[in-house]
GROMACS .gro file of C-alpha atoms in nm:
model
  259
    1PHE     CA    1   3.247   2.554  -7.246
    2ALA     CA    2   2.966   2.543  -6.967
    3LEU     CA    3   2.792   2.780  -6.737
    4ASN     CA    4   2.749   2.610  -6.410
    5GLN     CA    5   2.620   2.547  -6.054
    6ALA     CA    6   2.899   2.416  -5.862
    7SER     CA    7   2.897   2.210  -5.531
    8LEU     CA    8   3.222   2.134  -5.349
    9THR     CA    9   3.243   1.918  -5.044
   10ASN     CA   10   3.588   1.850  -4.882
   11TRP     CA   11   3.771   1.899  -5.217
   12VAL     CA   12   4.151   1.923  -5.085
   13LYS     CA   13   4.271   2.116  -5.400
   14GLY     CA   14   4.072   2.404  -5.314
   15GLY     CA   15   3.780   2.572  -5.467
   16GLU     CA   16   3.424   2.713  -5.409
   17SER     CA   17   3.063   2.632  -5.470
   18ASN     CA   18   2.863   2.912  -5.665
   19ILE     CA   19   2.763   3.019  -6.014
   20SER     CA   20   3.069   2.952  -6.243
   21THR     CA   21   3.176   2.897  -6.612
   22SER     CA   22   3.433   2.608  -6.704
   23PHE     CA   23   3.595   2.460  -7.032
   24ASP     CA   24   3.659   2.093  -7.079
   25ILE     CA   25   3.887   2.005  -7.348
   26THR     CA   26   3.958   1.626  -7.434
   27GLY     CA   27   4.193   1.544  -7.725
   28TYR     CA   28   4.206   1.141  -7.831
   29ALA     CA   29   4.469   0.955  -8.036
   30ASP     CA   30   4.419   0.588  -8.114
   31TYR     CA   31   4.635   0.328  -8.308
   32SER     CA   32   4.556  -0.015  -8.430
   33ASN     CA   33   4.803  -0.251  -8.590
   34LYS     CA   34   4.622  -0.565  -8.685
   35PRO     CA   35   4.902  -0.769  -8.816
   36TYR     CA   36   5.079  -0.768  -8.466
   37ASN     CA   37   4.745  -0.761  -8.280
   38VAL     CA   38   4.858  -0.418  -8.097
   39THR     CA   39   4.615  -0.163  -8.034
   40SER     CA   40   4.678   0.167  -7.836
   41SER     CA   41   4.415   0.419  -7.681
   42ASN     CA   42   4.547   0.755  -7.560
   43PHE     CA   43   4.373   1.081  -7.423
   44ALA     CA   44   4.483   1.427  -7.290
   45ARG     CA   45   4.233   1.633  -7.091
   46ILE     CA   46   4.207   1.976  -6.976
   47LYS     CA   47   3.931   2.089  -6.720
   48TYR     CA   48   3.946   2.442  -6.564
   49GLY     CA   49   3.696   2.669  -6.409
   50LEU     CA   50   3.644   3.011  -6.265
   51VAL     CA   51   3.372   3.139  -6.019
   52ALA     CA   52   3.277   3.518  -5.940
   53SER     CA   53   3.120   3.567  -5.564
   54GLY     CA   54   2.985   3.868  -5.470
   55ASP     CA   55   3.286   4.117  -5.403
   56LYS     CA   56   3.526   3.837  -5.368
   57GLY     CA   57   3.660   3.874  -5.728
   58VAL     CA   58   3.712   3.579  -5.955
   59ARG     CA   59   3.845   3.237  -5.782
   60LYS     CA   60   3.908   2.899  -5.918
   61SER     CA   61   3.622   2.630  -5.921
   62LEU     CA   62   3.804   2.327  -6.079
   63ASP     CA   63   4.126   2.258  -6.207
   64LEU     CA   64   4.244   1.940  -6.361
   65LEU     CA   65   4.550   1.812  -6.625
   66GLU     CA   66   4.555   1.449  -6.699
   67THR     CA   67   4.675   1.182  -6.962
   68ASN     CA   68   4.570   0.831  -6.999
   69SER     CA   69   4.752   0.605  -7.209
   70LYS     CA   70   4.684   0.214  -7.266
   71ILE     CA   71   4.860  -0.025  -7.504
   72ASN     CA   72   4.702  -0.361  -7.556
   73HIS     CA   73   4.852  -0.708  -7.722
   74LYS     CA   74   4.582  -0.947  -7.811
   75ALA     CA   75   4.584  -1.253  -7.550
   76PHE     CA   76   4.268  -1.452  -7.552
   77GLY     CA   77   3.894  -1.434  -7.636
   78LYS     CA   78   3.801  -1.087  -7.517
   79PHE     CA   79   4.136  -1.044  -7.304
   80ASP     CA   80   4.424  -0.846  -7.397
   81PHE     CA   81   4.746  -0.804  -7.229
   82SER     CA   82   4.782  -0.438  -7.130
   83GLY     CA   83   5.024  -0.158  -7.014
   84ILE     CA   84   4.850   0.170  -6.869
   85LEU     CA   85   5.025   0.516  -6.768
   86LEU     CA   86   4.791   0.773  -6.568
   87PHE     CA   87   4.882   1.137  -6.485
   88LYS     CA   88   4.723   1.386  -6.323
   89THR     CA   89   4.772   1.732  -6.158
   90GLN     CA   90   4.641   2.076  -6.193
   91ILE     CA   91   4.711   2.404  -6.392
   92ALA     CA   92   4.704   2.689  -6.141
   93LYS     CA   93   4.737   2.763  -5.780
   94GLY     CA   94   4.449   2.622  -5.552
   95TYR     CA   95   4.346   2.768  -5.216
   96ASN     CA   96   4.134   2.678  -4.932
   97TYR     CA   97   3.901   2.987  -4.938
   98PRO     CA   98   3.834   3.242  -4.799
   99ASN     CA   99   4.244   3.200  -4.692
  100ASP     CA  100   4.399   3.312  -5.022
  101SER     CA  101   4.722   3.358  -4.929
  102VAL     CA  102   4.868   3.026  -4.902
  103ALA     CA  103   4.840   2.793  -5.166
  104VAL     CA  104   4.742   2.420  -5.143
  105SER     CA  105   4.804   2.301  -5.465
  106ARG     CA  106   4.946   2.443  -5.786
  107PHE     CA  107   5.111   2.299  -6.147
  108MET     CA  108   5.262   1.957  -6.049
  109ASN     CA  109   5.184   2.007  -5.697
  110PRO     CA  110   5.064   1.709  -5.615
  111GLY     CA  111   5.129   1.524  -5.940
  112VAL     CA  112   5.000   1.171  -5.949
  113LEU     CA  113   5.136   0.900  -6.188
  114THR     CA  114   5.005   0.550  -6.198
  115LEU     CA  115   5.178   0.283  -6.386
  116GLY     CA  116   5.044  -0.096  -6.444
  117ALA     CA  117   5.071  -0.412  -6.642
  118GLY     CA  118   4.799  -0.665  -6.643
  119LEU     CA  119   4.480  -0.786  -6.845
  120ASP     CA  120   4.211  -0.571  -7.028
  121TYR     CA  121   3.849  -0.717  -7.080
  122LYS     CA  122   3.617  -0.578  -7.344
  123PRO     CA  123   3.294  -0.724  -7.319
  124ASP     CA  124   3.155  -0.479  -7.558
  125LYS     CA  125   3.260  -0.164  -7.739
  126ASN     CA  126   3.163   0.049  -7.469
  127THR     CA  127   3.297  -0.131  -7.173
  128SER     CA  128   3.672  -0.173  -7.061
  129ILE     CA  129   3.771  -0.346  -6.767
  130ASN     CA  130   4.123  -0.325  -6.675
  131PHE     CA  131   4.316  -0.506  -6.391
  132SER     CA  132   4.670  -0.438  -6.330
  133PRO     CA  133   4.813  -0.669  -6.040
  134VAL     CA  134   5.164  -0.524  -6.101
  135SER     CA  135   5.132  -0.122  -6.053
  136TYR     CA  136   5.321   0.171  -5.912
  137LYS     CA  137   5.173   0.485  -5.795
  138GLY     CA  138   5.368   0.798  -5.748
  139THR     CA  139   5.251   1.128  -5.569
  140TYR     CA  140   5.494   1.420  -5.605
  141VAL     CA  141   5.493   1.755  -5.417
  142PRO     CA  142   5.813   1.937  -5.505
  143ASP     CA  143   5.749   2.271  -5.429
  144LYS     CA  144   5.834   2.323  -5.042
  145SER     CA  145   5.579   2.589  -5.017
  146ILE     CA  146   5.287   2.353  -5.039
  147ASP     CA  147   5.191   2.112  -4.751
  148GLN     CA  148   5.269   1.779  -4.892
  149THR     CA  149   5.106   1.594  -4.602
  150LYS     CA  150   4.773   1.686  -4.750
  151TYR     CA  151   4.819   1.432  -5.023
  152GLY     CA  152   4.953   1.166  -4.810
  153VAL     CA  153   5.332   1.235  -4.856
  154PRO     CA  154   5.510   1.180  -4.524
  155LYS     CA  155   5.668   1.507  -4.331
  156GLY     CA  156   6.039   1.569  -4.462
  157LYS     CA  157   5.977   1.400  -4.790
  158ARG     CA  158   5.875   1.509  -5.132
  159SER     CA  159   5.714   1.221  -5.274
  160LYS     CA  160   5.541   0.883  -5.174
  161ASN     CA  161   5.591   0.564  -5.399
  162GLU     CA  162   5.335   0.274  -5.360
  163PRO     CA  163   5.348  -0.076  -5.524
  164GLY     CA  164   5.030  -0.213  -5.556
  165ALA     CA  165   4.737  -0.297  -5.791
  166SER     CA  166   4.507  -0.103  -5.986
  167PHE     CA  167   4.158  -0.183  -6.130
  168ILE     CA  168   3.981   0.064  -6.399
  169ILE     CA  169   3.650   0.023  -6.528
  170THR     CA  170   3.554   0.259  -6.835
  171HIS     CA  171   3.192   0.227  -6.940
  172GLU     CA  172   2.937   0.455  -7.159
  173TYR     CA  173   2.567   0.370  -7.192
  174LYS     CA  174   2.324   0.532  -7.414
  175PRO     CA  175   1.955   0.469  -7.304
  176VAL     CA  176   1.829   0.697  -7.559
  177LYS     CA  177   1.975   0.838  -7.850
  178LYS     CA  178   2.065   1.196  -7.729
  179LEU     CA  179   2.130   1.100  -7.380
  180ALA     CA  180   2.494   0.949  -7.296
  181ILE     CA  181   2.638   0.848  -6.939
  182THR     CA  182   2.998   0.783  -6.886
  183ASN     CA  183   3.151   0.640  -6.572
  184ARG     CA  184   3.516   0.591  -6.537
  185LEU     CA  185   3.606   0.421  -6.184
  186GLN     CA  186   3.979   0.386  -6.078
  187LEU     CA  187   4.076   0.188  -5.771
  188PHE     CA  188   4.428   0.158  -5.609
  189THR     CA  189   4.552  -0.043  -5.313
  190ASN     CA  190   4.891  -0.006  -5.191
  191TYR     CA  191   5.032  -0.392  -5.118
  192ILE     CA  192   5.264  -0.289  -4.834
  193ASP     CA  193   5.061  -0.009  -4.634
  194ASN     CA  194   4.701  -0.109  -4.549
  195PRO     CA  195   4.601  -0.272  -4.866
  196GLN     CA  196   4.261  -0.308  -4.740
  197ASN     CA  197   4.220   0.055  -4.749
  198ILE     CA  198   4.162   0.123  -5.155
  199ASP     CA  199   4.172   0.432  -5.318
  200ILE     CA  200   3.864   0.546  -5.508
  201ASP     CA  201   3.865   0.802  -5.803
  202TRP     CA  202   3.513   0.788  -5.957
  203GLU     CA  203   3.381   1.032  -6.222
  204MET     CA  204   3.048   1.025  -6.405
  205ILE     CA  205   2.932   1.246  -6.669
  206LEU     CA  206   2.579   1.236  -6.801
  207THR     CA  207   2.496   1.461  -7.117
  208ALA     CA  208   2.178   1.518  -7.298
  209ASN     CA  209   2.208   1.666  -7.640
  210LEU     CA  210   1.953   1.957  -7.700
  211ASN     CA  211   2.068   2.043  -8.028
  212TRP     CA  212   2.381   2.009  -8.265
  213PHE     CA  213   2.589   2.270  -8.022
  214THR     CA  214   2.413   2.254  -7.668
  215ASP     CA  215   2.405   1.995  -7.425
  216VAL     CA  216   2.276   1.966  -7.078
  217ARG     CA  217   2.574   1.831  -6.853
  218LEU     CA  218   2.602   1.691  -6.500
  219ASN     CA  219   2.944   1.609  -6.429
  220THR     CA  220   3.033   1.427  -6.066
  221HIS     CA  221   3.331   1.353  -5.912
  222LEU     CA  222   3.421   1.155  -5.602
  223ILE     CA  223   3.757   1.100  -5.447
  224PHE     CA  224   3.846   0.892  -5.125
  225ASP     CA  225   4.209   0.855  -5.040
  226ASP     CA  226   4.282   0.718  -4.700
  227ASP     CA  227   4.638   0.920  -4.690
  228THR     CA  228   4.476   1.253  -4.798
  229LYS     CA  229   4.355   1.426  -4.466
  230SER     CA  230   4.144   1.703  -4.408
  231PRO     CA  231   4.030   1.890  -4.080
  232VAL     CA  232   3.693   1.816  -3.948
  233ASP     CA  233   3.649   2.163  -3.884
  234PRO     CA  234   3.808   2.402  -4.130
  235GLU     CA  235   3.777   2.688  -3.900
  236ASN     CA  236   3.952   2.544  -3.625
  237LYS     CA  237   4.357   2.514  -3.662
  238ASN     CA  238   4.376   2.250  -3.420
  239SER     CA  239   4.109   2.021  -3.549
  240LYS     CA  240   4.140   1.670  -3.604
  241LYS     CA  241   4.266   1.564  -3.976
  242THR     CA  242   4.082   1.244  -4.095
  243ALA     CA  243   4.028   1.084  -4.459
  244ARG     CA  244   3.708   1.211  -4.590
  245ILE     CA  245   3.489   1.162  -4.917
  246GLN     CA  246   3.574   1.447  -5.173
  247PHE     CA  247   3.301   1.530  -5.385
  248LYS     CA  248   3.235   1.767  -5.683
  249GLU     CA  249   2.907   1.826  -5.873
  250LEU     CA  250   2.894   2.055  -6.178
  251LEU     CA  251   2.553   2.108  -6.364
  252GLY     CA  252   2.488   2.355  -6.630
  253PHE     CA  253   2.459   2.436  -7.008
  254SER     CA  254   2.749   2.314  -7.252
  255PHE     CA  255   2.833   2.490  -7.541
  256VAL     CA  256   2.976   2.160  -7.728
  257PHE     CA  257   3.270   2.176  -8.029
  258ARG     CA  258   3.351   1.837  -8.180
  259PHE     CA  259   3.575   1.820  -8.478
   0.00000   0.00000   0.00000
């Protein structure tokens, strides 16, 4: 649980910069079967935040629901054969404030599913490099009240299916005992439609431990998706839409509960 200062730039799913509170809950489940050389790592995460700004009332500042599963079978050396399943969506309705009458996102709108098969390389216990040359990315916006074109889904359709390749790097670095820096970078390229335009999803969490229940936490999240368009001038309805970098930053004191 954190008290934050939040800054959002071009965040398509909606939100507002201000002083806010948030909670981030992550659960892990790991499995290992040494006789069959099979391991599995899984986590599920809920991240949700609210902001109160003057007389505008309470609004949403961040919203993420995700699951990440990976199953490995020993291949050779530090390489494993690997299968991945990633899914991301949000919990509540999102708006492009100050317009709070038309939702731009809601639960399962969009929902993004990534499946992949390939190799997983672990040079050390803190690093995982996964390359899945056989991958699928599906973007789903089933609710007709949501503008699906914001998320790269063509007009007249409610889903976009992309065959391609995914590349995921997860790394944790501890320069000193009470400071941890975790990076998770996910890249995806569509084999059929503009493979040179690579989707980027990069999250960094820096945690400095103050005592047994309090941390200082810096969380940055950068997204670039060539299919996700937003207006250059949000105040102008006729403004040209283009793909732009989405960036979110959270800085604050966290009250941490580990069990």
